[in-house]
Amino acid sequence: MHYFKQFLLTLSPNLLINYLFMKITLSNELPHYPEFKEGIRRAPDRGFRLTPAQTEIALKNALRYIPCELHKTLAPEFLEELETRGRIYGYRYRPDGDLKAKPIEEYKGKCVEGKAFQVMIDNNLCFDIALYPYELVTYGETGQVCQNWMQYRLIKMYLEELTQDQTLVVESGHPLGLFKSKPDAPRVIITNSMMIGQFDNLPDWEIAAQMGVANYGQMTAGGWMYIGPQGIVHGTFNTLLNAGRKKLGVPQDGNLRGHLFVSSGLGGMSGAQPKAADIAGAASIIAEVDYSRIETRYSQGWVHKITGDKQQAFAWAHEAMTRKEPLSIAYHGNIVDLLEFAEAENIHIELLSDQTSCHEPYTGGYCPAGISFEERTRLLKEDRTKFHELVNESLERHFRVIKKLTARGTYFFDYGNSFMKAVYDAGVKEISKNGVDDKDGFIFPSYVEDIMGPELFDYGYGPFRWVCLSGKHEDLVKTDKAAMDCIDPTRRGQDMDNWIWIRDAGKNKLVVGTQARILYQDALGRMNIALKFNEMVRNGEVEPIMLGRDHHDVSGTDSPFRETANIKDGSNVMADMAVQCFAGNVARGMSLVALHNGGGVGIGKAINGGFGMVCDGSERVDEILRSAMLWDVMGGVARRSWARNANAISTVREFNRSYAEGYHITEPYLVDEEIIKTLKIL
């Protein structure tokens, strides 16, 4: 006891209070300023637009994380960040070096979930994965894990203290605190940028973000479940393969050898395109204005050739098509210039899309034709009005050339990046399908409308994923084999596609970051695989596994221009499904549950949610999986069935027969079209 008293006397008053009452707070010692590694991408200065009064509040908001004795030193530092970067990131509080995910046992924590989420956060922010690691941006130009490094440090401290009788609540990156709960409740609940309707628009959001009260979580950035570009490779592979089947006459057991796919973007999400095209067998040309992104994909082996010559790019593609060999080509330049060249030279493009970050067209996500990437960055800081004008002009050019190409037989699909909505907002109203507004969508289909919706989502197939928290490759190999064994490839064509995908996943070298995998599965497939993984953990075959999915899923997102683009009963503008999915996963005890505004299409254009579930081998987790995995998928299939989608109706009927005890989904009665046509509707 004497030594314990002596120890307490050595502590400062603040540390003594923290020790005695377990207060979780940042230290009153000023951290040293970290070094910034040369060659790591940095977020652009997005401009400073706060009033003096708002600036004062923004500074107070950032300083409230920090003991008062440090405020005088840090206030001018934070003001400089705000004025020169457009955000307060709190760089001084960033840990040194690369935040590469470590094996779970190397993290501190009082429960497996608390340690598991630290693995996921660091994986989202490591140099290999994060788009702008120093600004906490994982992907999608603005998608952040949290707003600043003070929040990061506090979240990590809370996760180290978290027990199975507590829940950590995070609101737009801010760790609200630990709250007493119970083992079968979520360990973490997250919301991001859930703005009141009147203010749910990009200009108001930008002010809120600069003031430090709104975080753009994208989908799996602020939900801590991003697994690198692999997370979208499978969906892109499915999209391209099914586009070939529907539009190019590719047989069910065939591939895209001899066919051409053209698109843009080699960033965190869009970088999946050349890899997916390779796996599908296509020749692909992907335009990218940021050479550092091209270098990243080339060093990973995800693009095979690089050129800034349009003629050379198409020549290489033509040679590969003639040989019927896959070949991925990065074109360093603007997609508009590339397409205008193809149109002028009468080059036929079979499959065409776009993956620029058009959910953020005026804050750097779209680089206008006619200027360099460097000029784009300068204008973002110095002349936003001019930049806005150039974006609008470029989007109209982009639309015009696509219209010419499609008239010649090109199949163009919006790949969920809000491209068509951006064109519409730029003033090109003829892209509207109904000629009046954007509520019925646009003259070109969304990939969900044409492909992903009817062929996958309506059946319940979506981007299920898992992370081997041990960081061991052998655990990933074992889980790949177990997942493959859970799939019956003879049940549906989708099952055969997915069985082949997981069979070949290892040789396709998809892992970037920690050991993780994505595999499209339906409700039954996800539940069976999840239960098998938990059994493997229980038996000591593998260490704990984190389950999750992209928010871009059957039930996860309400977005009329993307995830719910093939819902035609008028409810495409409603967000009930995503909110109910979130609430249901909370009620059923998923380990982490997240709900965000914006996603891949922009603030005010989507509500999206996801989950993380730690398989620790317990019977408790088995019970949660049996309830939650079916709910997480079938809530969305039910909504799609109620919208009268034929494949969803058949899936619901089969589900109602198979799960008659404890479940029943409402089925629609279909109206004879002739009855409606005979009515005299004014």
Coordinates of C-alpha atoms in Angstrom, one line a residue, residues 99-540:
L99 CA -0.5 2.9 -39.7
K100 CA -0.4 -0.6 -41.1
A101 CA -2.8 -3.1 -39.4
K102 CA -1.1 -5.4 -37.0
P103 CA -2.2 -8.8 -35.8
I104 CA -5.1 -8.5 -33.3
E105 CA -3.1 -9.8 -30.4
E106 CA -0.7 -6.8 -30.7
Y107 CA -3.5 -4.4 -29.8
K108 CA -4.5 -3.5 -26.3
G109 CA -8.1 -4.2 -25.3
K110 CA -10.5 -5.7 -22.8
C111 CA -12.6 -7.5 -25.3
V112 CA -11.9 -9.0 -28.7
E113 CA -14.2 -6.5 -30.5
G114 CA -12.3 -3.5 -29.1
K115 CA -9.1 -4.9 -30.5
A116 CA -10.7 -6.0 -33.8
F117 CA -11.9 -2.5 -34.6
Q118 CA -8.4 -1.1 -34.0
V119 CA -7.2 -3.5 -36.7
M120 CA -9.9 -2.3 -39.1
I121 CA -9.3 1.4 -38.4
D122 CA -5.5 1.1 -39.0
N123 CA -6.2 -0.9 -42.2
N124 CA -8.4 1.9 -43.5
L125 CA -5.6 4.5 -42.9
C126 CA -2.4 2.6 -43.9
F127 CA -0.3 4.0 -46.8
D128 CA -1.2 1.0 -49.1
I129 CA -4.9 1.7 -48.8
A130 CA -5.8 5.2 -47.8
L131 CA -6.1 7.8 -50.6
Y132 CA -4.9 10.7 -48.4
P133 CA -3.5 9.0 -45.3
Y134 CA -2.5 12.2 -43.5
E135 CA -6.0 13.6 -43.8
L136 CA -7.7 10.4 -42.7
V137 CA -9.3 10.0 -46.2
T138 CA -9.7 6.3 -47.1
Y139 CA -11.2 6.6 -50.6
G140 CA -13.7 8.5 -52.7
E141 CA -11.9 11.9 -52.5
T142 CA -13.4 12.8 -49.1
G143 CA -14.4 9.6 -47.3
Q144 CA -12.9 9.8 -43.8
V145 CA -12.5 7.4 -40.9
C146 CA -13.1 10.4 -38.7
Q147 CA -12.5 14.1 -38.9
N148 CA -9.2 14.6 -37.2
W149 CA -6.4 12.9 -35.3
M150 CA -7.6 13.9 -31.9
Q151 CA -10.8 11.9 -32.6
Y152 CA -8.6 9.0 -33.9
R153 CA -6.6 8.9 -30.7
L154 CA -9.6 9.1 -28.4
I155 CA -11.4 6.4 -30.4
K156 CA -8.4 4.1 -30.0
M157 CA -8.3 4.9 -26.2
Y158 CA -12.0 4.1 -25.9
L159 CA -11.6 0.8 -27.8
E160 CA -8.8 -0.2 -25.5
E161 CA -11.1 0.3 -22.5
L162 CA -14.3 -1.1 -24.1
T163 CA -15.8 -4.2 -22.5
Q164 CA -18.6 -6.6 -23.5
D165 CA -20.9 -4.7 -21.2
Q166 CA -20.4 -1.4 -23.0
T167 CA -21.2 0.3 -26.3
L168 CA -19.0 3.1 -27.9
V169 CA -21.1 5.7 -29.7
V170 CA -19.5 7.7 -32.5
E171 CA -21.2 10.7 -34.1
S172 CA -19.6 12.1 -37.3
G173 CA -16.2 10.9 -36.1
H174 CA -16.7 12.2 -32.5
P175 CA -16.5 9.5 -29.8
L176 CA -19.5 10.5 -27.7
G177 CA -18.4 8.0 -25.0
L178 CA -18.9 4.5 -23.6
F179 CA -22.3 3.6 -22.4
K180 CA -23.3 0.6 -20.3
S181 CA -25.1 -2.1 -22.4
K182 CA -24.9 -5.9 -22.5
P183 CA -22.9 -8.6 -24.4
D184 CA -25.5 -9.1 -27.1
A185 CA -25.7 -5.4 -27.9
P186 CA -23.4 -3.7 -30.4
R187 CA -20.0 -2.8 -29.2
V188 CA -19.9 0.3 -31.5
I189 CA -22.7 2.4 -33.1
I190 CA -21.6 5.0 -35.7
T191 CA -23.5 7.7 -37.6
N192 CA -22.0 10.1 -40.1
S193 CA -23.3 13.4 -41.5
M194 CA -27.0 12.7 -40.7
M195 CA -28.1 16.2 -41.5
I196 CA -31.5 17.8 -41.1
G197 CA -33.4 17.9 -44.4
Q198 CA -33.3 21.7 -44.8
F199 CA -29.5 21.7 -44.6
D200 CA -28.9 18.3 -46.3
N201 CA -27.0 19.8 -49.3
L202 CA -23.3 20.1 -50.2
P203 CA -22.8 23.8 -49.5
D204 CA -24.2 23.5 -46.0
W205 CA -22.3 20.2 -45.4
E206 CA -19.0 21.9 -46.4
I207 CA -19.6 24.5 -43.7
A208 CA -20.4 21.9 -41.1
A209 CA -17.3 19.9 -42.1
Q210 CA -15.1 22.9 -41.8
M211 CA -16.6 23.7 -38.4
G212 CA -15.8 20.1 -37.3
V213 CA -19.3 18.8 -36.8
A214 CA -19.8 16.7 -40.0
N215 CA -17.8 13.7 -41.2
Y216 CA -18.2 12.3 -44.7
G217 CA -18.0 8.6 -43.9
Q218 CA -18.5 7.6 -47.6
M219 CA -19.6 3.9 -47.0
T220 CA -16.9 1.8 -45.5
A221 CA -14.4 4.5 -44.6
G222 CA -16.4 6.0 -41.7
G223 CA -17.8 2.5 -41.0
W224 CA -14.2 1.1 -40.6
M225 CA -14.8 -1.8 -43.0
Y226 CA -12.9 -0.9 -46.1
I227 CA -10.6 -3.7 -47.4
G228 CA -8.9 -1.9 -50.2
P229 CA -9.9 -1.9 -53.9
Q230 CA -10.6 -5.7 -53.7
G231 CA -13.8 -4.7 -52.1
I232 CA -15.2 -3.4 -55.4
V233 CA -13.3 -5.8 -57.7
H234 CA -15.9 -8.6 -57.3
G235 CA -18.8 -6.2 -58.0
T236 CA -17.1 -4.8 -61.0
F237 CA -16.3 -8.3 -62.3
N238 CA -19.9 -9.3 -61.9
T239 CA -21.1 -6.1 -63.6
L240 CA -18.8 -6.4 -66.6
L241 CA -19.5 -10.1 -67.0
N242 CA -23.2 -9.7 -66.9
A243 CA -23.1 -6.6 -69.2
G244 CA -21.3 -8.9 -71.7
R245 CA -24.0 -11.5 -71.4
K246 CA -26.8 -9.1 -71.7
K247 CA -25.4 -6.7 -74.4
L248 CA -22.7 -8.6 -76.3
G249 CA -24.0 -12.1 -76.5
V250 CA -21.4 -13.6 -74.2
P251 CA -22.6 -17.1 -73.1
Q252 CA -23.3 -17.9 -69.4
D253 CA -20.1 -19.9 -69.2
G254 CA -18.0 -17.5 -71.3
N255 CA -15.9 -14.4 -70.6
L256 CA -15.0 -11.1 -72.2
R257 CA -12.0 -12.2 -74.1
G258 CA -11.9 -10.2 -77.4
H259 CA -14.0 -7.4 -76.0
L260 CA -13.2 -3.8 -75.0
F261 CA -14.1 -1.9 -71.8
V262 CA -13.3 1.8 -71.4
S263 CA -13.7 3.9 -68.3
S264 CA -11.9 6.4 -66.0
G265 CA -10.4 6.5 -62.5
L266 CA -7.7 4.5 -60.8
G267 CA -8.3 5.6 -57.2
G268 CA -9.4 3.8 -54.1
M269 CA -12.6 2.4 -55.6
S270 CA -12.2 3.0 -59.3
G271 CA -8.8 1.3 -59.2
A272 CA -10.7 -2.0 -59.1
Q273 CA -11.7 -1.6 -62.8
P274 CA -8.6 -2.8 -64.6
K275 CA -8.2 -5.8 -62.2
A276 CA -11.9 -6.8 -62.6
A277 CA -11.6 -6.4 -66.4
D278 CA -8.5 -8.6 -66.4
I279 CA -10.3 -11.4 -64.4
A280 CA -13.2 -11.1 -66.8
G281 CA -10.9 -11.5 -69.8
A282 CA -11.4 -8.1 -71.4
A283 CA -9.0 -5.5 -72.9
S284 CA -9.5 -2.3 -70.9
I285 CA -8.4 1.3 -71.1
I286 CA -8.8 3.3 -67.9
A287 CA -8.1 7.1 -68.1
E288 CA -6.6 8.8 -65.0
V289 CA -5.4 12.4 -64.6
D290 CA -3.5 11.8 -61.3
Y291 CA -0.2 10.0 -62.3
S292 CA 0.4 8.9 -58.7
R293 CA -2.7 6.7 -58.9
I294 CA -1.5 5.1 -62.1
E295 CA 1.9 4.4 -60.4
T296 CA 0.1 2.7 -57.5
R297 CA -2.0 0.4 -59.7
Y298 CA 1.0 -0.4 -61.9
S299 CA 3.2 -1.3 -58.9
Q300 CA 0.4 -3.6 -57.7
G301 CA 0.2 -5.3 -61.1
W302 CA -3.4 -4.1 -61.5
V303 CA -2.5 -2.3 -64.8
H304 CA -0.1 -3.8 -67.3
K305 CA 0.7 -0.8 -69.6
I306 CA 0.9 3.0 -69.2
T307 CA 0.7 5.6 -72.0
G308 CA -0.3 9.2 -72.5
D309 CA -0.8 8.5 -76.2
K310 CA -4.5 7.9 -77.2
Q311 CA -3.6 6.1 -80.5
Q312 CA -1.1 3.8 -78.6
A313 CA -3.7 2.9 -76.0
F314 CA -6.3 1.8 -78.5
A315 CA -3.6 0.0 -80.6
W316 CA -2.5 -2.1 -77.6
A317 CA -6.2 -2.8 -76.8
H318 CA -6.9 -3.9 -80.4
E319 CA -3.9 -6.3 -80.4
A320 CA -5.1 -7.9 -77.1
M321 CA -8.6 -8.3 -78.5
T322 CA -7.3 -9.9 -81.6
R323 CA -5.3 -12.4 -79.5
K324 CA -8.3 -12.8 -77.1
E325 CA -6.1 -12.0 -74.2
P326 CA -6.8 -9.7 -71.2
L327 CA -4.8 -6.5 -71.1
S328 CA -5.3 -3.5 -68.8
I329 CA -4.0 -0.1 -70.0
A330 CA -3.8 3.1 -68.0
Y331 CA -4.2 6.2 -70.1
H332 CA -2.6 9.2 -68.4
G333 CA -5.0 11.9 -69.5
N334 CA -8.6 13.0 -69.3
I335 CA -11.4 10.6 -70.2
V336 CA -13.2 13.3 -72.2
D337 CA -10.2 13.7 -74.5
L338 CA -9.9 9.9 -74.9
L339 CA -13.6 9.5 -75.8
E340 CA -13.6 12.4 -78.3
F341 CA -10.5 10.8 -80.0
A342 CA -12.4 7.4 -80.2
E343 CA -15.4 9.1 -81.7
A344 CA -13.4 11.1 -84.3
E345 CA -11.4 8.0 -85.3
N346 CA -14.5 5.9 -85.4
I347 CA -13.1 3.4 -82.9
H348 CA -15.8 1.1 -81.5
I349 CA -16.0 0.9 -77.7
E350 CA -18.3 -2.0 -76.7
L351 CA -18.6 -1.4 -72.9
L352 CA -18.2 2.1 -71.5
S353 CA -18.5 3.6 -68.0
D354 CA -17.1 6.3 -65.7
Q355 CA -15.7 6.2 -62.2
T356 CA -14.5 9.7 -61.5
S357 CA -15.6 10.9 -58.1
C358 CA -18.7 12.8 -59.5
H359 CA -20.3 12.8 -56.1
E360 CA -17.8 15.6 -55.4
P361 CA -17.5 17.2 -58.8
Y362 CA -16.9 20.7 -57.5
T363 CA -14.5 19.8 -54.7
G364 CA -11.9 17.9 -56.7
G365 CA -13.6 14.6 -57.6
Y366 CA -13.9 15.5 -61.3
C367 CA -11.0 17.1 -63.2
P368 CA -12.3 19.1 -66.1
A369 CA -11.0 18.5 -69.6
G370 CA -8.5 21.0 -70.9
I371 CA -6.6 21.5 -67.6
S372 CA -4.0 19.4 -65.8
F373 CA -4.4 17.7 -62.5
E374 CA -2.1 20.3 -61.0
E375 CA -4.1 23.2 -62.4
R376 CA -7.3 21.5 -61.0
T377 CA -5.7 21.5 -57.5
R378 CA -4.6 25.2 -57.8
L379 CA -8.1 26.3 -58.9
L380 CA -9.7 24.4 -56.0
K381 CA -7.8 26.7 -53.7
E382 CA -7.7 30.0 -55.6
D383 CA -10.7 30.2 -57.9
R384 CA -13.6 27.9 -57.1
T385 CA -16.0 29.9 -59.3
K386 CA -13.8 29.3 -62.4
F387 CA -13.4 25.7 -61.4
H388 CA -17.1 25.3 -61.1
E389 CA -17.6 26.7 -64.6
L390 CA -14.9 24.4 -66.1
V391 CA -16.5 21.3 -64.5
N392 CA -19.9 22.2 -66.0
E393 CA -18.4 22.7 -69.4
S394 CA -16.5 19.4 -69.2
L395 CA -19.5 17.4 -68.0
E396 CA -21.5 18.7 -71.0
R397 CA -18.7 17.6 -73.4
H398 CA -18.5 14.3 -71.6
F399 CA -22.2 13.8 -72.1
R400 CA -22.2 14.8 -75.8
V401 CA -19.5 12.4 -76.7
I402 CA -21.1 9.5 -74.8
K403 CA -24.3 10.3 -76.7
K404 CA -22.5 10.0 -80.0
L405 CA -20.8 6.7 -79.1
T406 CA -24.0 5.1 -77.8
A407 CA -25.7 6.0 -81.1
R408 CA -23.1 3.9 -82.8
G409 CA -23.8 0.9 -80.6
T410 CA -21.7 1.5 -77.4
Y411 CA -23.3 0.3 -74.2
F412 CA -22.8 3.0 -71.6
F413 CA -23.8 2.5 -68.0
D414 CA -23.4 4.9 -65.0
Y415 CA -21.3 3.0 -62.5
G416 CA -22.8 4.5 -59.4
N417 CA -20.5 7.5 -59.1
S418 CA -23.3 10.0 -59.6
F419 CA -22.0 10.9 -63.1
M420 CA -25.5 11.4 -64.7
K421 CA -26.8 13.4 -61.7
A422 CA -23.7 15.6 -62.0
V423 CA -24.4 16.1 -65.7
Y424 CA -28.0 17.0 -64.8
D425 CA -26.9 19.4 -62.1
A426 CA -24.5 21.0 -64.6
G427 CA -27.5 22.2 -66.6
V428 CA -27.8 19.4 -69.2
K429 CA -31.5 18.7 -68.6
E430 CA -31.8 16.5 -71.7
I431 CA -30.2 13.7 -69.8
S432 CA -33.4 13.4 -67.8
K433 CA -35.5 10.4 -68.6
N434 CA -38.9 12.1 -68.1
G435 CA -37.8 15.5 -69.6
V436 CA -39.0 17.3 -66.4
D437 CA -36.9 16.4 -63.4
D438 CA -34.5 13.7 -62.2
K439 CA -36.9 11.6 -60.1
D440 CA -37.3 8.9 -62.8
G441 CA -33.6 8.7 -63.5
F442 CA -31.8 9.4 -66.7
I443 CA -31.6 8.3 -70.4
F444 CA -28.6 6.1 -69.7
P445 CA -29.1 3.2 -67.3
S446 CA -27.4 2.9 -63.9
Y447 CA -25.6 -0.4 -63.6
V448 CA -27.9 -1.3 -60.8
E449 CA -30.9 -0.5 -62.9
D450 CA -29.7 -2.8 -65.8
I451 CA -27.4 -5.3 -64.2
M452 CA -26.7 -5.4 -60.5
G453 CA -30.4 -5.0 -59.5
P454 CA -32.2 -7.6 -61.5
E455 CA -29.3 -10.1 -61.7
L456 CA -27.9 -9.9 -58.1
F457 CA -29.7 -7.6 -55.6
D458 CA -33.2 -8.9 -56.3
Y459 CA -32.0 -12.4 -55.4
G460 CA -30.1 -11.2 -52.3
Y461 CA -26.6 -11.4 -53.7
G462 CA -24.3 -8.7 -52.5
P463 CA -20.8 -7.9 -51.3
F464 CA -20.2 -10.0 -48.2
R465 CA -16.6 -9.7 -46.9
W466 CA -14.4 -10.8 -44.1
V467 CA -11.0 -9.9 -42.5
C468 CA -8.6 -12.4 -40.9
L469 CA -7.8 -10.5 -37.7
S470 CA -4.6 -12.5 -37.2
G471 CA -3.1 -11.0 -40.3
K472 CA -2.0 -14.5 -41.3
H473 CA -2.3 -15.6 -44.9
E474 CA -2.9 -19.2 -43.9
D475 CA -6.1 -18.1 -42.2
L476 CA -7.3 -16.5 -45.4
V477 CA -6.5 -19.6 -47.4
K478 CA -8.5 -21.7 -44.9
T479 CA -11.5 -19.3 -45.0
D480 CA -11.4 -19.2 -48.8
K481 CA -11.7 -23.0 -48.9
A482 CA -14.4 -23.1 -46.2
A483 CA -16.5 -20.5 -48.1
M484 CA -16.1 -22.4 -51.4
D485 CA -17.3 -25.5 -49.7
C486 CA -20.5 -23.7 -48.6
I487 CA -21.5 -22.8 -52.2
D488 CA -23.5 -25.1 -54.4
P489 CA -22.4 -24.0 -57.9
T490 CA -25.3 -25.9 -59.5
R491 CA -28.1 -24.0 -57.7
R492 CA -28.0 -20.8 -59.9
G493 CA -25.7 -19.2 -62.4
Q494 CA -24.7 -16.6 -59.8
D495 CA -23.5 -19.4 -57.5
M496 CA -21.3 -20.8 -60.2
D497 CA -19.8 -17.3 -60.9
N498 CA -19.1 -16.8 -57.1
W499 CA -17.7 -20.3 -56.7
I500 CA -15.3 -19.7 -59.5
W501 CA -14.4 -16.3 -58.0
I502 CA -13.5 -17.7 -54.6
R503 CA -11.7 -20.7 -56.2
D504 CA -9.4 -18.3 -58.1
A505 CA -9.2 -15.5 -55.5
G506 CA -5.8 -16.5 -54.3
K507 CA -4.1 -16.7 -57.7
N508 CA -5.7 -13.3 -58.7
K509 CA -3.7 -11.7 -55.9
L510 CA -6.5 -9.4 -54.7
V511 CA -5.3 -8.5 -51.2
V512 CA -4.1 -4.9 -50.5
G513 CA -3.6 -4.2 -46.8
T514 CA -4.4 -6.9 -44.3
Q515 CA -5.7 -10.4 -45.1
A516 CA -9.3 -9.9 -46.4
R517 CA -11.7 -11.3 -48.9
I518 CA -14.9 -10.3 -50.7
L519 CA -17.4 -12.8 -52.0
Y520 CA -20.9 -12.0 -53.4
Q521 CA -23.5 -14.2 -51.6
D522 CA -27.2 -14.3 -50.9
A523 CA -28.8 -14.5 -47.5
L524 CA -28.5 -18.2 -47.0
G525 CA -24.9 -18.3 -48.3
R526 CA -23.8 -15.5 -46.0
M527 CA -25.4 -17.1 -42.9
N528 CA -23.9 -20.5 -43.7
I529 CA -20.4 -19.1 -44.3
A530 CA -20.6 -16.9 -41.2
L531 CA -21.6 -19.9 -39.0
K532 CA -18.8 -22.0 -40.5
F533 CA -16.2 -19.3 -39.8
N534 CA -17.4 -19.0 -36.2
E535 CA -17.2 -22.8 -35.8
M536 CA -13.6 -22.7 -37.2
V537 CA -12.7 -20.0 -34.6
R538 CA -14.3 -22.1 -31.9
N539 CA -12.3 -25.2 -33.0
G540 CA -9.0 -23.3 -33.1

